[in-house]
Amino acid sequence: DTGVSQDPRHKITKRGQNVTFRCDPISEHNRLYWYRQTLGQGPEFLTYFQNEAQLEKSRLLSDRFSAERPKGSFSTLEIQRTEQGDSAMYLCASSLASAFFGQGTRLTVV
Amino acid sequence: TQLLEQSPQFLSIQEGENLTVYCNSSSVFSSLQWYRQEPGEGPVLLVTVVTGGEVKKLKRLTFQFGDARKDSSLHITAAQPGDTGLYLCAGEYDYGQNFVFGPGTRLSVLP
């Protein structure tokens, strides 16, 4: 499968714990995006990389959130000191022109 | 703030009916994508349009990009239950920028 891959698919964590999600983009895609989606809403932009450079971050990305793409290939999104409001689907996409999405990581903070 | 609106928000129709959903912005897009999303899954790309006035067809789905590149429509002919899902449009305002999503149209096609 050469599509965008996200891991894990589901994560349940206790409030206050740290979590890390991984995204493996389509190999030739230089742009990688993270979005968050809550029930009944469209995806909200979080951050975006071109190769290893993080070019844009949303105001939604508080200082508890950090994203990296160290070698311009896979990316990680870490959430520190999780809160119940962080519960959502976290989506990764990659593109050369059009954006292709992974299946998402569903985070539940209890 | 760049906003992208979609209408209607919800649509429930019988199998065999035709429907059109809309995506609108006050700003010009460099490109626009339509996606379909099922519960618990990521959005799946249906089409990308880049030229004002462009029309693309994908089986029973017809996508049109407005002449001014500020709006788009998706028309489904003879809808089937398998068309049920959340239809999202996403616009790229400048090449190389992030994609801004609308809130989606939730379509339900009843057998």
Short mmCIF file of C-alpha atoms in Angstrom, two decimals:
data_model
loop_
_atom_site.label_atom_id
_atom_site.label_comp_id
_atom_site.label_asym_id
_atom_site.label_seq_id
_atom_site.Cartn_x
_atom_site.Cartn_y
_atom_site.Cartn_z
CA ASP A 1 0.00 0.00 0.00
CA THR A 2 1.60 3.28 -1.09
CA GLY A 3 -0.96 5.63 0.48
CA VAL A 4 -0.59 7.80 3.56
CA SER A 5 -0.23 5.69 6.68
CA GLN A 6 -1.05 6.76 10.23
CA ASP A 7 -0.30 4.98 13.47
CA PRO A 8 -1.99 4.20 15.75
CA ARG A 9 -5.55 4.14 14.40
CA HIS A 10 -6.98 4.53 17.87
CA LYS A 11 -5.55 5.85 21.14
CA ILE A 12 -7.22 6.10 24.53
CA THR A 13 -5.27 8.00 27.15
CA LYS A 14 -5.81 9.46 30.58
CA ARG A 15 -5.94 13.21 31.02
CA GLY A 16 -2.48 14.60 31.65
CA GLN A 17 -0.60 11.92 29.72
CA ASN A 18 1.52 12.59 26.63
CA VAL A 19 0.71 10.97 23.29
CA THR A 20 2.59 10.77 20.01
CA PHE A 21 1.17 9.98 16.58
CA ARG A 22 3.09 9.03 13.47
CA CYS A 23 2.39 9.75 9.81
CA ASP A 24 4.15 8.17 6.84
CA PRO A 25 3.36 10.18 3.70
CA ILE A 26 3.34 9.05 0.09
CA SER A 27 7.06 8.75 -0.66
CA GLU A 28 7.47 11.37 -3.40
CA HIS A 29 5.29 13.98 -1.68
CA ASN A 30 7.22 16.93 -0.27
CA ARG A 31 4.33 18.55 1.62
CA LEU A 32 2.81 17.08 4.76
CA TYR A 33 -0.14 18.42 6.74
CA TRP A 34 -1.76 17.72 10.09
CA TYR A 35 -5.44 18.41 10.64
CA ARG A 36 -7.83 17.84 13.54
CA GLN A 37 -11.47 16.90 13.06
CA THR A 38 -14.21 16.77 15.66
CA LEU A 39 -17.59 15.14 15.21
CA GLY A 40 -19.77 16.88 12.65
CA GLN A 41 -17.07 19.33 11.55
CA GLY A 42 -14.71 19.62 8.64
CA PRO A 43 -10.97 19.13 9.24
CA GLU A 44 -9.19 22.07 10.90
CA PHE A 45 -5.65 22.86 9.85
CA LEU A 46 -2.96 22.42 12.51
CA THR A 47 0.42 22.59 10.78
CA TYR A 48 2.23 22.01 7.52
CA PHE A 49 5.71 20.98 6.40
CA GLN A 50 7.51 21.36 3.13
CA ASN A 51 10.23 18.74 3.29
CA GLU A 52 11.63 19.07 6.83
CA ALA A 53 10.69 22.73 7.28
CA GLN A 54 7.60 23.56 9.31
CA LEU A 55 6.18 26.44 7.28
CA GLU A 56 2.91 27.24 9.00
CA LYS A 57 1.22 26.59 12.34
CA SER A 58 -2.38 27.30 13.25
CA ARG A 59 -3.37 29.23 16.36
CA LEU A 60 -5.11 25.96 17.29
CA LEU A 61 -1.67 24.47 17.87
CA SER A 62 -1.09 25.41 21.49
CA ASP A 63 2.30 25.04 23.15
CA ARG A 64 1.26 21.55 24.27
CA PHE A 65 1.36 20.44 20.64
CA SER A 66 4.56 19.87 18.71
CA ALA A 67 5.15 18.39 15.28
CA GLU A 68 8.35 17.29 13.61
CA ARG A 69 9.43 15.95 10.27
CA PRO A 70 13.12 15.36 10.92
CA LYS A 71 14.28 13.99 7.58
CA GLY A 72 11.53 15.26 5.37
CA SER A 73 9.88 11.85 5.33
CA PHE A 74 7.66 10.67 8.20
CA SER A 75 6.22 13.10 10.74
CA THR A 76 5.21 12.91 14.38
CA LEU A 77 2.63 14.94 16.27
CA GLU A 78 3.00 15.00 20.04
CA ILE A 79 0.44 16.28 22.50
CA GLN A 80 1.70 16.88 26.03
CA ARG A 81 -0.50 16.95 29.14
CA THR A 82 -3.57 15.88 27.21
CA GLU A 83 -6.94 17.44 28.02
CA GLN A 84 -10.42 16.11 27.33
CA GLY A 85 -10.84 18.80 24.68
CA ASP A 86 -8.03 17.19 22.71
CA SER A 87 -10.30 14.25 21.92
CA ALA A 88 -10.69 14.24 18.12
CA MET A 89 -9.61 12.55 14.91
CA TYR A 90 -6.10 13.61 13.93
CA LEU A 91 -5.58 13.45 10.19
CA CYS A 92 -2.38 13.56 8.20
CA ALA A 93 -2.19 14.36 4.51
CA SER A 94 0.59 14.62 1.97
CA SER A 95 0.71 16.29 -1.42
CA LEU A 96 2.62 17.36 -4.47
CA ALA A 97 -0.49 19.15 -5.74
CA SER A 98 -3.69 17.52 -4.40
CA ALA A 99 -3.74 16.37 -0.78
CA PHE A 100 -4.19 12.68 0.03
CA PHE A 101 -5.22 11.71 3.53
CA GLY A 102 -4.44 8.85 5.82
CA GLN A 103 -7.12 7.02 7.77
CA GLY A 104 -6.55 9.16 10.84
CA THR A 105 -5.82 8.53 14.51
CA ARG A 106 -8.83 8.68 16.79
CA LEU A 107 -7.76 10.10 20.18
CA THR A 108 -9.97 9.73 23.23
CA VAL A 109 -8.86 11.46 26.43
CA VAL A 110 -10.62 10.11 29.53
CA THR B 1 -9.82 34.88 7.96
CA GLN B 2 -10.56 32.82 4.88
CA LEU B 3 -13.85 31.00 5.19
CA LEU B 4 -15.28 28.29 3.02
CA GLU B 5 -19.02 27.63 3.21
CA GLN B 6 -20.90 24.56 2.10
CA SER B 7 -24.62 24.08 1.55
CA PRO B 8 -26.79 22.39 2.38
CA GLN B 9 -25.41 21.16 5.67
CA PHE B 10 -27.57 18.03 5.59
CA LEU B 11 -29.37 16.32 2.74
CA SER B 12 -31.52 13.22 2.84
CA ILE B 13 -32.89 11.91 -0.44
CA GLN B 14 -34.33 8.75 -1.99
CA GLU B 15 -32.31 6.46 -4.20
CA GLY B 16 -32.50 7.58 -7.83
CA GLU B 17 -32.88 11.29 -7.14
CA ASN B 18 -30.45 13.95 -8.35
CA LEU B 19 -28.78 16.46 -6.05
CA THR B 20 -26.37 19.36 -6.05
CA VAL B 21 -24.19 20.60 -3.21
CA TYR B 22 -22.31 23.87 -3.15
CA CYS B 23 -19.03 25.26 -1.91
CA ASN B 24 -18.50 29.04 -1.70
CA SER B 25 -15.87 31.53 -0.65
CA SER B 26 -15.37 35.27 -0.93
CA SER B 27 -11.74 34.68 -1.96
CA VAL B 28 -10.23 33.20 -5.10
CA PHE B 29 -8.83 29.67 -5.01
CA SER B 30 -5.76 28.52 -6.87
CA SER B 31 -7.21 25.01 -6.68
CA LEU B 32 -10.14 23.26 -5.06
CA GLN B 33 -10.62 19.64 -4.07
CA TRP B 34 -13.72 17.60 -3.29
CA TYR B 35 -13.53 14.70 -0.85
CA ARG B 36 -15.93 12.08 0.45
CA GLN B 37 -15.53 10.86 4.01
CA GLU B 38 -17.14 7.92 5.77
CA PRO B 39 -17.42 7.65 9.57
CA GLY B 40 -14.12 6.80 11.26
CA GLU B 41 -12.11 7.13 8.04
CA GLY B 42 -9.99 9.82 6.44
CA PRO B 43 -11.31 11.91 3.53
CA VAL B 44 -10.92 10.31 0.11
CA LEU B 45 -10.05 12.62 -2.77
CA LEU B 46 -12.67 12.70 -5.55
CA VAL B 47 -11.41 15.48 -7.81
CA THR B 48 -9.19 18.56 -8.09
CA VAL B 49 -10.20 21.57 -10.18
CA VAL B 50 -7.85 24.41 -11.02
CA THR B 51 -9.24 26.34 -14.01
CA GLY B 52 -12.19 28.75 -13.82
CA GLY B 53 -15.25 27.24 -15.53
CA GLU B 54 -13.75 23.76 -15.47
CA VAL B 55 -16.14 20.79 -15.45
CA LYS B 56 -15.00 17.31 -14.48
CA LYS B 57 -17.04 14.12 -14.47
CA LEU B 58 -16.48 11.03 -12.38
CA LYS B 59 -19.15 8.46 -13.32
CA ARG B 60 -22.41 9.92 -11.92
CA LEU B 61 -20.64 12.86 -10.24
CA THR B 62 -20.15 16.18 -12.04
CA PHE B 63 -17.91 18.85 -10.55
CA GLN B 64 -17.90 22.45 -11.70
CA PHE B 65 -15.50 25.23 -10.76
CA GLY B 66 -16.92 28.75 -10.97
CA ASP B 67 -15.60 31.13 -13.61
CA ALA B 68 -14.18 33.40 -10.92
CA ARG B 69 -12.68 30.45 -9.02
CA LYS B 70 -14.56 31.40 -5.84
CA ASP B 71 -17.16 28.64 -5.84
CA SER B 72 -17.78 25.08 -6.90
CA SER B 73 -20.62 22.61 -7.15
CA LEU B 74 -20.97 18.85 -7.05
CA HIS B 75 -23.92 17.28 -8.85
CA ILE B 76 -24.82 13.63 -8.34
CA THR B 77 -27.14 11.96 -10.84
CA ALA B 78 -29.33 9.03 -9.79
CA ALA B 79 -27.96 8.86 -6.26
CA GLN B 80 -27.34 5.45 -4.73
CA PRO B 81 -27.07 4.38 -1.08
CA GLY B 82 -23.33 3.94 -1.62
CA ASP B 83 -23.08 7.72 -2.18
CA THR B 84 -23.95 8.29 1.48
CA GLY B 85 -21.22 10.19 3.33
CA LEU B 86 -19.76 13.55 4.24
CA TYR B 87 -18.79 15.61 1.19
CA LEU B 88 -16.04 18.10 1.89
CA CYS B 89 -14.57 20.80 -0.28
CA ALA B 90 -11.10 22.14 0.40
CA GLY B 91 -9.56 25.20 -1.18
CA GLU B 92 -5.96 26.20 -1.66
CA TYR B 93 -5.84 29.99 -1.81
CA ASP B 94 -2.22 30.24 -2.89
CA TYR B 95 -0.13 27.44 -4.32
CA GLY B 96 1.94 25.81 -1.63
CA GLN B 97 -0.27 26.99 1.23
CA ASN B 98 -2.44 24.87 3.45
CA PHE B 99 -5.85 23.56 2.36
CA VAL B 100 -8.86 25.16 4.05
CA PHE B 101 -11.87 22.90 4.50
CA GLY B 102 -15.54 23.67 4.53
CA PRO B 103 -17.80 22.14 7.21
CA GLY B 104 -19.13 19.55 4.76
CA THR B 105 -22.48 18.36 3.46
CA ARG B 106 -23.74 15.20 5.10
CA LEU B 107 -25.61 13.20 2.46
CA SER B 108 -27.89 10.29 3.21
CA VAL B 109 -29.33 8.30 0.32
CA LEU B 110 -32.21 6.06 1.38
CA PRO B 111 -32.95 2.83 -0.50
#
